[in-house]
Short mmCIF file of C-alpha atoms (C1' of nucleotides) in Angstrom, two decimals:
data_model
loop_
_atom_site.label_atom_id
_atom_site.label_comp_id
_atom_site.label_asym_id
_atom_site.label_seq_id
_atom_site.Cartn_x
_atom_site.Cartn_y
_atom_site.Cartn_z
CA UNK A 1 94.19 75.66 65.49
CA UNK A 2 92.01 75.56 62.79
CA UNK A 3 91.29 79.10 62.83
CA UNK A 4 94.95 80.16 62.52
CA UNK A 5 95.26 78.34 59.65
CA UNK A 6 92.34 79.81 57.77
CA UNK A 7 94.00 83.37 58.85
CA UNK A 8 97.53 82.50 57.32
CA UNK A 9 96.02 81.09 54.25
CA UNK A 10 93.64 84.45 54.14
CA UNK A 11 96.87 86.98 54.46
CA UNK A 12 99.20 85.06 51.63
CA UNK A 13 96.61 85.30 49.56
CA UNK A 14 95.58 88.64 50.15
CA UNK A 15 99.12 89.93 49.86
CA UNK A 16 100.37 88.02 47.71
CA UNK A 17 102.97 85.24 47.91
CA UNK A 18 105.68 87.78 46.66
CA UNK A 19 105.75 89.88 49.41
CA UNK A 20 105.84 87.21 51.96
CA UNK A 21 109.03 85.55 50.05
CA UNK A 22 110.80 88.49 48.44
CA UNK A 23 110.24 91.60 50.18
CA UNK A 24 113.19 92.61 51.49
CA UNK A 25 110.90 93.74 54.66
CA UNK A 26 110.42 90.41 55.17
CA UNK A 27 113.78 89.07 54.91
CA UNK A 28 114.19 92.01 58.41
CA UNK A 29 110.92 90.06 59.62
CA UNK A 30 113.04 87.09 59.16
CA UNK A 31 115.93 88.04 61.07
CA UNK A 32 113.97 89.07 64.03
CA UNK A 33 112.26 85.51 64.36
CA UNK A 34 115.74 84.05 63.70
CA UNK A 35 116.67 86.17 66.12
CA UNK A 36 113.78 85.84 68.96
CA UNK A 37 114.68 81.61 68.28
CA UNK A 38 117.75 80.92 68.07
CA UNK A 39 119.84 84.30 69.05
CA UNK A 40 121.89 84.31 72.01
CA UNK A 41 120.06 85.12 75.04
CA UNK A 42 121.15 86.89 78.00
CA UNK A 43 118.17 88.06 79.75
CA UNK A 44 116.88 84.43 81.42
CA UNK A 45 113.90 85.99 83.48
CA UNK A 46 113.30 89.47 83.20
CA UNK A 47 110.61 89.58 85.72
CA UNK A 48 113.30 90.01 88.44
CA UNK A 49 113.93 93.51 86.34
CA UNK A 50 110.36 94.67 86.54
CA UNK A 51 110.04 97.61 88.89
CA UNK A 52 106.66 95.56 90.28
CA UNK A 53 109.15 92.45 91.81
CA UNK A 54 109.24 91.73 95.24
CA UNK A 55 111.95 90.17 96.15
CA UNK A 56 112.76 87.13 99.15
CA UNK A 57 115.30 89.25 100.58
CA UNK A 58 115.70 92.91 100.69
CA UNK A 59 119.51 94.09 102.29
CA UNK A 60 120.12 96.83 103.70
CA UNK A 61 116.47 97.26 105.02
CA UNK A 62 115.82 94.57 108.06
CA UNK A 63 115.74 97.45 110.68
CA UNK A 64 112.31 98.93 108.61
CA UNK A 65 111.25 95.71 108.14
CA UNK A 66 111.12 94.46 111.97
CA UNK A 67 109.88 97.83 112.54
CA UNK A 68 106.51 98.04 110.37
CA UNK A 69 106.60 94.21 111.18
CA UNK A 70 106.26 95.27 115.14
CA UNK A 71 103.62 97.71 114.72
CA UNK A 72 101.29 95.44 112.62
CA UNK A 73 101.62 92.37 114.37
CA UNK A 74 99.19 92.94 117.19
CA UNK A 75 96.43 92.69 114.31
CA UNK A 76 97.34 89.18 114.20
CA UNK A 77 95.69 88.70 117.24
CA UNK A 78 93.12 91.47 116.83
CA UNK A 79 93.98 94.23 118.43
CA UNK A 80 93.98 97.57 117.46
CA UNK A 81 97.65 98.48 115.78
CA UNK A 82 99.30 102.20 115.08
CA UNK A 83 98.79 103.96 112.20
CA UNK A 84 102.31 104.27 110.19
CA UNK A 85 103.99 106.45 108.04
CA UNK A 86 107.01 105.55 105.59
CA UNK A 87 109.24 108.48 104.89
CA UNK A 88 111.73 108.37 102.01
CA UNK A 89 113.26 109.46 98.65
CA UNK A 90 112.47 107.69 95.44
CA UNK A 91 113.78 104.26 95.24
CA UNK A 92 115.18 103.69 98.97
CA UNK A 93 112.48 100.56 98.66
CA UNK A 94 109.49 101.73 100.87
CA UNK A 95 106.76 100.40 98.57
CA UNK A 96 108.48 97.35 98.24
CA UNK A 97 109.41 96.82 101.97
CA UNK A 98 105.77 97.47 102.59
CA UNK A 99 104.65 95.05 100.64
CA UNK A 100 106.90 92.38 101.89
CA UNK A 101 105.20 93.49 105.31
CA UNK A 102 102.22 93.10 104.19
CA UNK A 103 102.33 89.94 102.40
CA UNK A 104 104.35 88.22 104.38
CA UNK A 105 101.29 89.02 107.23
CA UNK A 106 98.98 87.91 104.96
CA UNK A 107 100.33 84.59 104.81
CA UNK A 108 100.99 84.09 108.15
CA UNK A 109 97.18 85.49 108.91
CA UNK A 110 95.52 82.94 106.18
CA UNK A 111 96.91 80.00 108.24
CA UNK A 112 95.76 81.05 111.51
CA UNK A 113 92.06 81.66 109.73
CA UNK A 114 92.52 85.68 110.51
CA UNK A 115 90.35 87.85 107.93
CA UNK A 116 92.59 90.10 107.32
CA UNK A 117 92.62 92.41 104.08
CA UNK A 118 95.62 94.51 102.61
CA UNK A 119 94.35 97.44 100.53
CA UNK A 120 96.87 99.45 98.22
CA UNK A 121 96.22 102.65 96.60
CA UNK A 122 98.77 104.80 94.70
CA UNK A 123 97.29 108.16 95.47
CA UNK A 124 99.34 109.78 92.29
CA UNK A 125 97.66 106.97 90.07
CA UNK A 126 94.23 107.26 91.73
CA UNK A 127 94.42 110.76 92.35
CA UNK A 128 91.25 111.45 93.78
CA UNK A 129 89.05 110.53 97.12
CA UNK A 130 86.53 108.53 95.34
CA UNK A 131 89.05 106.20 93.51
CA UNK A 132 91.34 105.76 96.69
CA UNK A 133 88.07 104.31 97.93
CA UNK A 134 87.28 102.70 94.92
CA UNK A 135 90.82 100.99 95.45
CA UNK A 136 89.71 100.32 98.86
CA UNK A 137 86.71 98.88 97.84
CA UNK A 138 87.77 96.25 95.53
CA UNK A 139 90.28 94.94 97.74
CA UNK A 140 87.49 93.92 100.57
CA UNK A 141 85.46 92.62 97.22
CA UNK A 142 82.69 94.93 97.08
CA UNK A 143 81.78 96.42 94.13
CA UNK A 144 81.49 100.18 93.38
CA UNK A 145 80.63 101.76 90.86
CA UNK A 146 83.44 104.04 89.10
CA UNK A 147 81.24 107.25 89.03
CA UNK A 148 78.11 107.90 90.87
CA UNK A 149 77.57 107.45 94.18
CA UNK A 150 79.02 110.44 97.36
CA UNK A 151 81.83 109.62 98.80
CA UNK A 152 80.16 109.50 102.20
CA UNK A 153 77.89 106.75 100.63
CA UNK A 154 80.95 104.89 99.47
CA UNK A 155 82.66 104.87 102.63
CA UNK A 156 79.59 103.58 104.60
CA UNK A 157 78.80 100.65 102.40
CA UNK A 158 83.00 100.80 103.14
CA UNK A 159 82.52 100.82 106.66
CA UNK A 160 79.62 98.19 106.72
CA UNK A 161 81.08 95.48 105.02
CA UNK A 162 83.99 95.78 106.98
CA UNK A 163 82.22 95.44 110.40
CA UNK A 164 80.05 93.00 109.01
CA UNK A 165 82.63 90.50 107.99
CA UNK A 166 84.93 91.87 110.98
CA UNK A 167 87.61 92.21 108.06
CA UNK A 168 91.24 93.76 109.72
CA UNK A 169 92.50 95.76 106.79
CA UNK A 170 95.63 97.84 105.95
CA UNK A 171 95.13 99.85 103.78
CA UNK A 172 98.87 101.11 102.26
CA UNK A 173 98.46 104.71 100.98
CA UNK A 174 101.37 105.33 98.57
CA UNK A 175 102.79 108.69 97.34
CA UNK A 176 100.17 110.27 100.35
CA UNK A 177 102.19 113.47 99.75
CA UNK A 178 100.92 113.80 96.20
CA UNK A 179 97.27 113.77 97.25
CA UNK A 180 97.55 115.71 100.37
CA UNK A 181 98.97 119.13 98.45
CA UNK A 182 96.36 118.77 96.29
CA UNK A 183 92.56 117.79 97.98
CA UNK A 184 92.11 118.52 101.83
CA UNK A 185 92.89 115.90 104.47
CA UNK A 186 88.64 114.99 105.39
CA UNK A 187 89.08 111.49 103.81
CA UNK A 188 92.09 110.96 105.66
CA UNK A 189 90.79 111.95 108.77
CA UNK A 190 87.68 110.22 108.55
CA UNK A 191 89.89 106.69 108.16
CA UNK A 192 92.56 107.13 110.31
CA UNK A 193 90.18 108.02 113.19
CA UNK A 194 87.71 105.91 112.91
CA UNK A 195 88.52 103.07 114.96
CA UNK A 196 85.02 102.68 116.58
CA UNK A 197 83.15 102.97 113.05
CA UNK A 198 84.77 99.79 111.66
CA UNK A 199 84.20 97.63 114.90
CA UNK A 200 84.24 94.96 114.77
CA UNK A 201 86.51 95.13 112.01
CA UNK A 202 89.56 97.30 111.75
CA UNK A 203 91.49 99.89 109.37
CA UNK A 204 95.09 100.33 109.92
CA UNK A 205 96.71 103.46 107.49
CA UNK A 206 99.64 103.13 106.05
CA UNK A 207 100.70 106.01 104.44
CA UNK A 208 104.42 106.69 102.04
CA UNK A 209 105.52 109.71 101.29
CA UNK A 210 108.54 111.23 99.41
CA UNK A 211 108.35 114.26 100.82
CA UNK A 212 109.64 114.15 104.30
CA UNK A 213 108.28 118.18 105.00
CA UNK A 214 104.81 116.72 104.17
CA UNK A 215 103.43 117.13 107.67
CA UNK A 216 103.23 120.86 107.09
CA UNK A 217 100.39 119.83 105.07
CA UNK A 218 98.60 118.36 107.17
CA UNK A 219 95.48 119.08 109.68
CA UNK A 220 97.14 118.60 113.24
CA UNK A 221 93.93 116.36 114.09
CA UNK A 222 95.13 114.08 111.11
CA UNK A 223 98.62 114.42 112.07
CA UNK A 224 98.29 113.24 115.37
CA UNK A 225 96.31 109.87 114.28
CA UNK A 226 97.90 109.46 111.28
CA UNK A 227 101.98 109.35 112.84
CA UNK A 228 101.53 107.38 115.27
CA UNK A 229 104.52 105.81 113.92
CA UNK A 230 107.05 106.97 111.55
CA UNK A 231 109.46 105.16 109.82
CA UNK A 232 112.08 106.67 107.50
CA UNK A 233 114.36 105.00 104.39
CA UNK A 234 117.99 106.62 104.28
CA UNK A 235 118.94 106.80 100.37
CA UNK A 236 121.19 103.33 99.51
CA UNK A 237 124.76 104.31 99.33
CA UNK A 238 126.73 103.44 95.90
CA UNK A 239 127.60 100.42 97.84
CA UNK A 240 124.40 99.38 98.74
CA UNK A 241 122.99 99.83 95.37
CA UNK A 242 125.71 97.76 93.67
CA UNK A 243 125.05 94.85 95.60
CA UNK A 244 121.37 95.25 95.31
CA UNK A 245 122.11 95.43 91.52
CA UNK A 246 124.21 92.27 91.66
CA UNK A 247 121.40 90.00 93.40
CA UNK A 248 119.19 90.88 90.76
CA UNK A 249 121.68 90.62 87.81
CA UNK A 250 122.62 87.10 88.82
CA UNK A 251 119.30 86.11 88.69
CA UNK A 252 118.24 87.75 85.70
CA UNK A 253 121.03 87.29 83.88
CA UNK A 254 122.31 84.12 82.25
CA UNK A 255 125.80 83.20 84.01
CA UNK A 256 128.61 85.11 82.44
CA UNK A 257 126.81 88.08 80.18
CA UNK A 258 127.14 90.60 81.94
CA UNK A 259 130.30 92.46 83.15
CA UNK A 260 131.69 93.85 86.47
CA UNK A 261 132.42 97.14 84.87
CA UNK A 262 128.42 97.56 83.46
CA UNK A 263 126.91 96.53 86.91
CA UNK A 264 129.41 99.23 88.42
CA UNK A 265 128.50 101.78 85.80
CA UNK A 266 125.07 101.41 86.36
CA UNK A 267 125.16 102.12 89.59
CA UNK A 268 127.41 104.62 89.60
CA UNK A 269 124.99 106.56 87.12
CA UNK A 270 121.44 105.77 88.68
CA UNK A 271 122.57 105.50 92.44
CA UNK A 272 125.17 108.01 93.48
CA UNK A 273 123.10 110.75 92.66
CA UNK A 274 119.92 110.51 95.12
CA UNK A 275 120.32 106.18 96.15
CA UNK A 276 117.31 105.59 93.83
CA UNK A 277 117.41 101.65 93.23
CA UNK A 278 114.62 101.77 91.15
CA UNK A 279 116.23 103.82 88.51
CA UNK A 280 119.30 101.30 88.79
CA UNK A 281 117.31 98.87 87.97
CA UNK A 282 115.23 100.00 85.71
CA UNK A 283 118.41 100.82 83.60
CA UNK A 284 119.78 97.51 83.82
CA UNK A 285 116.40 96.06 82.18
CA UNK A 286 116.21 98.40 79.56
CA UNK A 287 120.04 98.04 79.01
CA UNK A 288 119.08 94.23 78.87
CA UNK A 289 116.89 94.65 76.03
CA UNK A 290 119.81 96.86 74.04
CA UNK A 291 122.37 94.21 74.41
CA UNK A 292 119.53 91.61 72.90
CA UNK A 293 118.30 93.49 70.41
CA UNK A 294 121.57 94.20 69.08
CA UNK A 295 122.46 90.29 69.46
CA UNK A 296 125.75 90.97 71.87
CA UNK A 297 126.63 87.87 73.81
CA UNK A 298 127.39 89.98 76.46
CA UNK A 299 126.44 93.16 78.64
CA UNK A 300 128.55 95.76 78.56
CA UNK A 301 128.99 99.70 79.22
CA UNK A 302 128.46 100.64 75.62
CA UNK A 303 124.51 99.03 76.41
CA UNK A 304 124.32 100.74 79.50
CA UNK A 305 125.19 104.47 77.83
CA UNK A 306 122.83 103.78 75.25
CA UNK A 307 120.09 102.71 77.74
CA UNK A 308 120.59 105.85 79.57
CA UNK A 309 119.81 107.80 76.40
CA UNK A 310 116.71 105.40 75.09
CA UNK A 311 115.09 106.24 78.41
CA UNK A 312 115.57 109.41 78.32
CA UNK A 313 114.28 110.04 74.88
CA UNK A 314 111.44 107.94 75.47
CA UNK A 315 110.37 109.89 78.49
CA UNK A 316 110.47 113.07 76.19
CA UNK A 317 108.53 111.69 73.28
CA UNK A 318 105.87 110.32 76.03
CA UNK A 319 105.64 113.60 77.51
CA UNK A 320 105.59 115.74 74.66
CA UNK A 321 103.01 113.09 72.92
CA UNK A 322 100.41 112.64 75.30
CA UNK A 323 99.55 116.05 75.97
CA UNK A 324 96.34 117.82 75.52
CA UNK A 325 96.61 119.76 72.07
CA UNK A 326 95.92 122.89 73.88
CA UNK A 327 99.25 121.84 75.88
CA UNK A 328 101.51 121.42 72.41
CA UNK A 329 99.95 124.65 70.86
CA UNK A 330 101.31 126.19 74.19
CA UNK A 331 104.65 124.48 73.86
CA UNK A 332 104.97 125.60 70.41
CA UNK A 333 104.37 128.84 71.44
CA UNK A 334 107.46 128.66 74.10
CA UNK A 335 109.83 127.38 71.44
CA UNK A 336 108.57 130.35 69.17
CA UNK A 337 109.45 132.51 71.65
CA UNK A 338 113.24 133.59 73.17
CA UNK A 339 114.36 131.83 76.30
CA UNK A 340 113.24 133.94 79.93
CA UNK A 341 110.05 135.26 77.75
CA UNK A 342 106.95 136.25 80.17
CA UNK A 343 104.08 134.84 80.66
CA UNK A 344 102.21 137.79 78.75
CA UNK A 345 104.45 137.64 75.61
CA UNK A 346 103.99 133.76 75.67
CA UNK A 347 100.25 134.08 75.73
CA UNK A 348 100.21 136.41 72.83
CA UNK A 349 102.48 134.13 70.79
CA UNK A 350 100.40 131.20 71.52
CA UNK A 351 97.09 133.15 70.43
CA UNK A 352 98.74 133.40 67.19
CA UNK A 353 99.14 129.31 67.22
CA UNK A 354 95.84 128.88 67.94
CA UNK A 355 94.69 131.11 64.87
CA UNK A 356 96.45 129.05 62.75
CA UNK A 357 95.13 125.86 63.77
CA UNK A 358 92.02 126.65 64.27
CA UNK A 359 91.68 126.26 68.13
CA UNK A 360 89.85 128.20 70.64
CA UNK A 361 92.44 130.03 72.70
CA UNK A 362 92.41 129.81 76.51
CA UNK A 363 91.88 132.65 78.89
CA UNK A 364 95.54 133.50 80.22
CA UNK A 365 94.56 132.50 84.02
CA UNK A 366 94.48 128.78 82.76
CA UNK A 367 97.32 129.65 80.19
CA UNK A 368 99.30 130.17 83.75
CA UNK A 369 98.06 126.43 84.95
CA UNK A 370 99.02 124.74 82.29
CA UNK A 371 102.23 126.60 82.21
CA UNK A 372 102.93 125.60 85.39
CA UNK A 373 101.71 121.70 84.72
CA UNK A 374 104.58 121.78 81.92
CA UNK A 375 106.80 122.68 84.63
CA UNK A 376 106.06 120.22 86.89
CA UNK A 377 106.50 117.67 83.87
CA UNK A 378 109.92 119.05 83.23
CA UNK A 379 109.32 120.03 79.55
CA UNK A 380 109.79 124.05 80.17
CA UNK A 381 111.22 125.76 83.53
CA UNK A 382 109.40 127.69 84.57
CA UNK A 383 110.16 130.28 87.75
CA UNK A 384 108.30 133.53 89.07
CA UNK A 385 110.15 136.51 89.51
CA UNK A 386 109.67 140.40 90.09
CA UNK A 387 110.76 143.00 87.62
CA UNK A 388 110.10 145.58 90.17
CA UNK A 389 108.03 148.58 88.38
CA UNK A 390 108.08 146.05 85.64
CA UNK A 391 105.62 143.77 87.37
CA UNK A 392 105.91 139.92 88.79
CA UNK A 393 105.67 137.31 86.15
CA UNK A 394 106.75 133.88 85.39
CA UNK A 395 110.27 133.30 83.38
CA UNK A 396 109.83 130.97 81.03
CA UNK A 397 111.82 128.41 78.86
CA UNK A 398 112.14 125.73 77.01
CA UNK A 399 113.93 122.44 78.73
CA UNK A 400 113.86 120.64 75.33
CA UNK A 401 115.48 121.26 72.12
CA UNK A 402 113.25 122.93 69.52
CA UNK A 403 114.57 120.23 67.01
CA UNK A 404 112.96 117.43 69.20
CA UNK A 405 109.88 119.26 69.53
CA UNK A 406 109.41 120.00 65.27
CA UNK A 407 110.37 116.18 64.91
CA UNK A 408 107.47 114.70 67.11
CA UNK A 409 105.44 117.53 65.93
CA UNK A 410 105.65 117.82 62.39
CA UNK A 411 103.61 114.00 62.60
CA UNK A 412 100.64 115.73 64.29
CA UNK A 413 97.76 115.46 62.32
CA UNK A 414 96.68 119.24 63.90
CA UNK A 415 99.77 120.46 64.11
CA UNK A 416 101.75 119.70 61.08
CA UNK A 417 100.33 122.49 59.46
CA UNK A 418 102.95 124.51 61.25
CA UNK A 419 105.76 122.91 59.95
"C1'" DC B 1 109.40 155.12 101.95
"C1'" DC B 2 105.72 154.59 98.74
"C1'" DT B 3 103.69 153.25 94.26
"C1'" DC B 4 102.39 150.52 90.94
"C1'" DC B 5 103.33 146.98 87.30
"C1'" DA B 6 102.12 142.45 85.48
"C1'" DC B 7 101.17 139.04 86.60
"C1'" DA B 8 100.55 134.67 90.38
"C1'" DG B 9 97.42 131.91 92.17
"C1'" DG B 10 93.09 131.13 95.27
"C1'" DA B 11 87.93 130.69 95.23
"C1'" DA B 12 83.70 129.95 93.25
"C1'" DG B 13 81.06 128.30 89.98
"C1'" DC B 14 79.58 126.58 85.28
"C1'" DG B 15 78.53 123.00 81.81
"C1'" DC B 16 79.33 118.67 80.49
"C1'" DA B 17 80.08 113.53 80.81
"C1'" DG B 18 79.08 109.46 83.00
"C1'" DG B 19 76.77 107.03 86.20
"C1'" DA B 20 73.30 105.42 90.32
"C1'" DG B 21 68.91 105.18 92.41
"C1'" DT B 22 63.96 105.58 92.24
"C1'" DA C 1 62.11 109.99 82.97
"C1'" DC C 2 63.94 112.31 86.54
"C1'" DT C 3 67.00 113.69 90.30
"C1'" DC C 4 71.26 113.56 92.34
"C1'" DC C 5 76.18 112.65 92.58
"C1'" DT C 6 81.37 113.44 91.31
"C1'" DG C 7 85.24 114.64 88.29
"C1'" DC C 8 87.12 117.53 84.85
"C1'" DG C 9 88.47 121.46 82.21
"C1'" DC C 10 87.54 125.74 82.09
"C1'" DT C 11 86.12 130.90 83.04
"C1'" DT C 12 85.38 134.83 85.95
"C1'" DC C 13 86.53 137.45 89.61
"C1'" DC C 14 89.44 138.35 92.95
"C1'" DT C 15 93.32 139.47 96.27
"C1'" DG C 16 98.26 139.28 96.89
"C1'" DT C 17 103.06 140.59 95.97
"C1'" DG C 18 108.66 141.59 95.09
"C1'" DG C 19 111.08 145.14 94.06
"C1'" DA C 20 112.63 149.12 90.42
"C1'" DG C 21 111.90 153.57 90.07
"C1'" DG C 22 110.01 157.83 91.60
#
DNA sequence: CCTCCACAGGAAGCGCAGGAGT
DNA sequence: ACTCCTGCGCTTCCTGTGGAGG
């Protein structure tokens, strides 16, 4: 307390008692603490809006839920169980219903003294073998260093603490697509068939994917161990997702803010397209914070439009922001250029950027990669076609407006000197 | 039907960073 | 101090290819 009060005293007096009274920033200052105190409040607990919530109930999903409940519960009384895989679409609720499994078998194994350990790993987020094991790692409690070791070294001190303590693990692999089209399938192979290794212990995969083709990927040795079980999310219907939306409002909400018509316009614009609850949701937070931070007493569509749009400009300004600055010189280059330009003309363009700036250009070969990165991130299309005699090339242009691309630009330290 | 363009995209490998073990 | 390990961003070298024009 003391401390605090040695801070304030240090600021006034560095500042000045002026500012603190008679700036008119201040007086804005004001009006948000006003605000934060003694404004009217709609959101009353916003954790229910966070896509990380795990609800008591989840509709519309029992039949997945007895199912991945059926093939884990013979680990309850030790015994080996089928590996499982969750098919789905984005937001149809498989990470969530597995970890409702999960936990729920946690519980139920902590009273009956059972060891057993549940492992997650979000392959996209830990995107290569050593940190899925690192993941692994932590949640049996041993410690690994983040660099260092072999993988084979990490998954024998893996293996050995798991038969020593005879822990029964699942280990939930999410977004198992993403890393399979990108590394081989060893690691998976090496714990989905190991059954003997971990005795007396056990490891139980299971894996999510979004991709339902993902098999094709796959080693058929893998395949076979891996699906022993497959289990796969329809999208929500419009229905579904209103009702889902509604559960969650009432509980987030205070009583009375928020209206039919916005819960039905939510849905309507985050559901019908692919069933993604997620995105529904996610909207309805962010629309949350709109409706506050404008001081409405209520939740309406107006907050809901205008949520749609924050999100989507935020998602632009992240993407375009945290790219490597031989990704925005490349970018630049693609807005210099006319829409459909090749991949050649592109690279020529964005050798001229680089002069300017003073960066080291890129041979084209990773020029092509990182072309193709900004595809996958959605900031340029990018699609490869044949020109017959004229030669096969990529088609290139830019998704986003030039305008938003000079705004966020023309505040780069490096690259304002374009502008 | 064949040729040949202008790349796509795979494979290998390099140098560096960051760390463990001895 | 030294060796060994992996990941990362990159280069070099390479083979593959759809289809317009001859």
């Amino acid at each position: 307390m003391g401390n605090r009060g040695v801070e304030i005293f240090f600021l006034v007096n560095y500042y000045g008692w002026n500012i603190l009274f008679e700036d008119e920033e201040n007086n804005t200052l004001d009006n948000i603490f006003d605000r934060a105190l003694h404004g009217k409040k709609i959101v009353r607990n916003q954790t229910v809006l966070n896509s990380d919530y795990i609800p008591n109930k989840l509709p519309f999903r029992e039949k997945q839920i007895s199912l991945i409940g059926q093939s884990l519960a013979p680990i309850l009384k030790g015994n080996k169980c089928s590996n499982l895989i969750l098919y789905g679409k984005t937001g149809t609720g498989k990470t969530v219903v597995a970890r409702y499994v999960t936990e729920k078998l946690f519980e139920r194994a902590n009273n009956n003294d059972l060891k057993i350990r549940v492992a997650y790993s979000n392959t996209r987020m830990s995107n290569t073998g050593y940190r899925i094991l690192l993941d692994l790692a932590n949640a049996i409690g041993l410690n690994i260093p983040f660099t260092g070791l072999s993988i084979a070294e990490v998954l024998q001190r893996i293996t050995n603490v798991i038969s020593k303590n005879k822990y029964l693990v699942i280990f939930v692999l999410d977004e198992i697509d993403y890393f399979i089209k990108i590394h081989e399938d060893n690691l998976l192979y090496e714990l989905t068939r190991s059954y003997d290794k971990f005795k007396p212990g056990s490891l139980v995969v299971v894996g999510i994917s979004n991709d339902l083709n993902f098999k094709e990927f796959l080693n058929p040795r893998v395949l076979s161990s891996l699906s022993e079980e497959e289990i796969v999310f329809s999208p929500y219907s419009a229905e579904e997702i209103k009702s889902i939306l509604q559960d969650r409002a009432s509980i987030a909400f205070e009583e009375g803010t928020i209206s039919q018509a916005a819960i039905n316009l939510c849905s309507a614009l985050a559901g019908s397209e692919h069933g993604d609850a997620r995105r529904a949701v996610d909207l309805l937070r962010i629309a949350g914070e709109v409706a506050e931070r404008e001081n409405a007493s209520k939740l309406e569509e107006k907050h809901i439009r205008s949520a749609v749009q924050k999100i989507e400009r935020d998602r632009i300004y992240d993407a375009l922001n945290s790219l490597p600055i031989q990704a925005k010189a490349l970018l630049i280059a693609v807005t210099n250029s006319n829409p459909n330009s090749k991949t050649g003309d592109i690279y020529e363009k964005y050798q001229k950027v680089c002069i300017k700036i003073g960066l080291e250009p890129l041979t084209q070969r990773r020029v092509s990669s990182i072309l193709s990165e900004l595809d996958l991130l959605g900031v340029i299309s990018a699609s490869v076609i044949s020109d017959g005699r004229y030669g096969r090339t990529k088609k290139i242009t830019c998704s986003v407006s030039q305008q938003i691309i000079r705004e966020i630009y023309s505040k780069d330290q490096v690259l304002s000197i374009l502008y």
